[in-house]
Tab-separated table of N, CA and C in Angstrom:
chain	number	residue	atom	x	y	z
A	1114	MET	N	64.955	-0.634	0.016
A	1114	MET	CA	64.295	-1.237	1.145
A	1114	MET	C	63.822	-2.640	0.712
A	1115	ASN	N	64.171	-3.616	1.526
A	1115	ASN	CA	63.757	-4.976	1.167
A	1115	ASN	C	62.330	-5.269	1.599
A	1116	ALA	N	61.823	-6.437	1.267
A	1116	ALA	CA	60.429	-6.786	1.528
A	1116	ALA	C	60.113	-6.797	3.024
A	1117	LEU	N	61.064	-7.293	3.844
A	1117	LEU	CA	60.809	-7.369	5.281
A	1117	LEU	C	60.712	-5.963	5.878
A	1118	GLN	N	61.612	-5.066	5.479
A	1118	GLN	CA	61.534	-3.710	5.966
A	1118	GLN	C	60.238	-3.011	5.530
A	1119	GLN	N	59.805	-3.238	4.317
A	1119	GLN	CA	58.556	-2.664	3.851
A	1119	GLN	C	57.363	-3.190	4.633
A	1120	THR	N	57.391	-4.488	4.948
A	1120	THR	CA	56.292	-5.087	5.737
A	1120	THR	C	56.255	-4.494	7.124
A	1121	VAL	N	57.433	-4.304	7.741
A	1121	VAL	CA	57.484	-3.703	9.071
A	1121	VAL	C	56.989	-2.284	9.059
A	1122	CYS	N	57.383	-1.525	8.037
A	1122	CYS	CA	56.929	-0.141	7.907
A	1122	CYS	C	55.406	-0.076	7.715
A	1123	ASP	N	54.880	-0.957	6.886
A	1123	ASP	CA	53.431	-0.972	6.657
A	1123	ASP	C	52.723	-1.318	7.958
A	1124	THR	N	53.242	-2.260	8.720
A	1124	THR	CA	52.629	-2.660	9.995
A	1124	THR	C	52.670	-1.503	10.973
A	1125	VAL	N	53.819	-0.834	11.047
A	1125	VAL	CA	53.951	0.324	11.935
A	1125	VAL	C	52.951	1.403	11.553
A	1126	TYR	N	52.777	1.627	10.273
A	1126	TYR	CA	51.830	2.637	9.815
A	1126	TYR	C	50.411	2.316	10.262
A	1127	VAL	N	50.007	1.059	10.107
A	1127	VAL	CA	48.656	0.656	10.507
A	1127	VAL	C	48.483	0.785	12.013
A	1128	ILE	N	49.463	0.348	12.788
A	1128	ILE	CA	49.362	0.434	14.237
A	1128	ILE	C	49.311	1.889	14.688
A	1129	ALA	N	50.132	2.738	14.072
A	1129	ALA	CA	50.127	4.161	14.425
A	1129	ALA	C	48.768	4.804	14.124
A	1130	ALA	N	48.217	4.463	12.999
A	1130	ALA	CA	46.898	5.032	12.640
A	1130	ALA	C	45.814	4.563	13.619
A	1131	ILE	N	45.837	3.283	13.986
A	1131	ILE	CA	44.835	2.757	14.924
A	1131	ILE	C	44.995	3.418	16.269
A	1132	LEU	N	46.229	3.572	16.756
A	1132	LEU	CA	46.449	4.200	18.050
A	1132	LEU	C	46.006	5.659	18.056
A	1133	LEU	N	46.298	6.372	17.008
A	1133	LEU	CA	45.885	7.766	16.960
A	1133	LEU	C	44.367	7.897	16.949
A	1134	ILE	N	43.728	7.049	16.192
A	1134	ILE	CA	42.260	7.098	16.173
A	1134	ILE	C	41.703	6.725	17.533
A	1135	ALA	N	42.258	5.688	18.152
A	1135	ALA	CA	41.773	5.249	19.452
A	1135	ALA	C	41.992	6.319	20.535
A	1136	LEU	N	43.072	7.074	20.427
A	1136	LEU	CA	43.341	8.110	21.405
A	1136	LEU	C	42.482	9.347	21.171
A	1137	LEU	N	42.224	9.669	19.929
A	1137	LEU	CA	41.520	10.920	19.607
A	1137	LEU	C	39.990	10.748	19.580
A	1138	PHE	N	39.503	9.560	19.284
A	1138	PHE	CA	38.084	9.391	19.094
A	1138	PHE	C	37.259	9.745	20.321
A	1139	PRO	N	37.603	9.275	21.538
A	1139	PRO	CA	36.789	9.639	22.722
A	1139	PRO	C	36.749	11.158	22.943
A	1140	PHE	N	37.859	11.817	22.688
A	1140	PHE	CA	37.908	13.305	22.830
A	1140	PHE	C	36.952	13.961	21.857
A	1141	VAL	N	36.911	13.451	20.649
A	1141	VAL	CA	36.056	14.019	19.623
A	1141	VAL	C	34.590	13.780	19.968
A	1142	ILE	N	34.272	12.587	20.407
A	1142	ILE	CA	32.877	12.298	20.751
A	1142	ILE	C	32.425	13.174	21.926
A	1143	ALA	N	33.292	13.385	22.893
A	1143	ALA	CA	32.941	14.196	24.051
A	1143	ALA	C	32.713	15.655	23.656
A	1144	ARG	N	33.432	16.113	22.673
A	1144	ARG	CA	33.335	17.519	22.267
A	1144	ARG	C	32.639	17.736	20.932
A	1145	ALA	N	32.100	16.684	20.373
A	1145	ALA	CA	31.491	16.770	19.032
A	1145	ALA	C	30.334	17.737	19.021
A	1146	GLN	N	30.239	18.449	17.929
A	1146	GLN	CA	29.103	19.312	17.717
A	1146	GLN	C	28.083	18.539	16.892
A	1147	PRO	N	26.854	19.010	16.822
A	1147	PRO	CA	25.838	18.280	16.066
A	1147	PRO	C	26.212	18.036	14.593
A	1148	ASP	N	27.021	18.880	14.022
A	1148	ASP	CA	27.397	18.690	12.611
A	1148	ASP	C	28.670	17.878	12.441
A	1149	TRP	N	29.222	17.342	13.517
A	1149	TRP	CA	30.393	16.479	13.481
A	1149	TRP	C	31.631	17.183	12.935
A	1150	GLN	N	31.727	18.471	13.126
A	1150	GLN	CA	32.872	19.226	12.651
A	1150	GLN	C	34.160	18.732	13.352
A	1151	GLY	N	34.066	18.458	14.633
A	1151	GLY	CA	35.246	17.980	15.368
A	1151	GLY	C	35.726	16.618	14.837
A	1152	PHE	N	34.789	15.772	14.493
A	1152	PHE	CA	35.163	14.472	13.948
A	1152	PHE	C	35.860	14.606	12.614
A	1153	ALA	N	35.376	15.483	11.771
A	1153	ALA	CA	36.022	15.713	10.468
A	1153	ALA	C	37.410	16.277	10.651
A	1154	LEU	N	37.586	17.180	11.566
A	1154	LEU	CA	38.905	17.754	11.836
A	1154	LEU	C	39.869	16.712	12.367
A	1155	THR	N	39.371	15.832	13.242
A	1155	THR	CA	40.229	14.777	13.776
A	1155	THR	C	40.660	13.796	12.714
A	1156	CYS	N	39.711	13.444	11.834
A	1156	CYS	CA	40.080	12.536	10.729
A	1156	CYS	C	41.146	13.189	9.848
A	1157	ALA	N	41.025	14.465	9.608
A	1157	ALA	CA	42.044	15.161	8.795
A	1157	ALA	C	43.382	15.150	9.513
A	1158	ALA	N	43.366	15.385	10.819
A	1158	ALA	CA	44.608	15.392	11.592
A	1158	ALA	C	45.275	14.007	11.565
A	1159	VAL	N	44.463	12.977	11.754
A	1159	VAL	CA	45.011	11.609	11.722
A	1159	VAL	C	45.604	11.311	10.361
A	1160	ALA	N	44.922	11.715	9.306
A	1160	ALA	CA	45.415	11.450	7.949
A	1160	ALA	C	46.731	12.181	7.684
A	1161	LEU	N	46.916	13.321	8.298
A	1161	LEU	CA	48.194	14.085	8.096
A	1161	LEU	C	49.308	13.554	9.012
A	1162	VAL	N	48.987	13.173	10.233
A	1162	VAL	CA	50.007	12.810	11.209
A	1162	VAL	C	50.483	11.362	11.076
A	1163	SER	N	49.588	10.454	10.736
A	1163	SER	CA	49.940	9.029	10.643
A	1163	SER	C	51.094	8.734	9.690
A	1164	PRO	N	51.069	9.247	8.451
A	1164	PRO	CA	52.206	8.973	7.562
A	1164	PRO	C	53.502	9.538	8.095
A	1165	LEU	N	53.439	10.726	8.674
A	1165	LEU	CA	54.648	11.343	9.200
A	1165	LEU	C	55.221	10.520	10.356
A	1166	LEU	N	54.344	10.070	11.237
A	1166	LEU	CA	54.776	9.225	12.368
A	1166	LEU	C	55.381	7.930	11.884
A	1167	SER	N	54.725	7.310	10.922
A	1167	SER	CA	55.238	6.053	10.424
A	1167	SER	C	56.586	6.228	9.727
A	1168	ARG	N	56.763	7.313	8.996
A	1168	ARG	CA	58.050	7.604	8.340
A	1168	ARG	C	59.155	7.793	9.368
A	1169	MET	N	58.823	8.498	10.450
A	1169	MET	CA	59.819	8.727	11.492
A	1169	MET	C	60.211	7.393	12.145
A	1170	LEU	N	59.198	6.521	12.412
A	1170	LEU	CA	59.501	5.264	13.030
A	1170	LEU	C	60.289	4.352	12.100
A	1171	CYS	N	59.946	4.371	10.819
A	1171	CYS	CA	60.701	3.574	9.847
A	1171	CYS	C	62.149	4.049	9.739
A	1172	TRP	N	62.322	5.378	9.755
A	1172	TRP	CA	63.680	5.936	9.687
A	1172	TRP	C	64.470	5.472	10.924
A	1173	ALA	N	63.835	5.523	12.118
A	1173	ALA	CA	64.523	5.077	13.325
A	1173	ALA	C	64.844	3.601	13.255
A	1174	CYS	N	63.907	2.802	12.751
A	1174	CYS	CA	64.160	1.347	12.639
A	1174	CYS	C	65.288	1.066	11.654
A	1175	SER	N	65.322	1.796	10.556
A	1175	SER	CA	66.377	1.571	9.600
A	1175	SER	C	67.733	1.973	10.145
A	1176	ARG	N	67.752	3.037	10.954
A	1176	ARG	CA	69.018	3.454	11.600
A	1176	ARG	C	69.479	2.404	12.610
A	1177	LEU	N	68.554	1.850	13.349
A	1177	LEU	CA	68.946	0.817	14.314
A	1177	LEU	C	69.415	-0.439	13.601
A	1178	GLY	N	68.774	-0.767	12.475
A	1178	GLY	CA	69.168	-1.948	11.723
A	1178	GLY	C	70.507	-1.786	11.020
A	1179	ALA	N	70.919	-0.529	10.795
A	1179	ALA	CA	72.167	-0.283	10.077
A	1179	ALA	C	73.389	-0.476	10.972
A	1180	ARG	N	73.174	-0.513	12.270
A	1180	ARG	CA	74.311	-0.633	13.174
A	1180	ARG	C	74.857	-2.046	13.199
């Protein structure tokens, strides 16, 4: 992977993480318990899903670039 592809993948990863947090945060606040258990679970979910999403997007971008 060259430097440009790595930069694009890193950017996609950051954008995906921000979008996931922005989408999930209001839901968590609305349903949060006093001990913030929902917030902790959402952070864990974002940490698990963001790398997977970014890898899938990078794979799709590399496939499109290969044509």
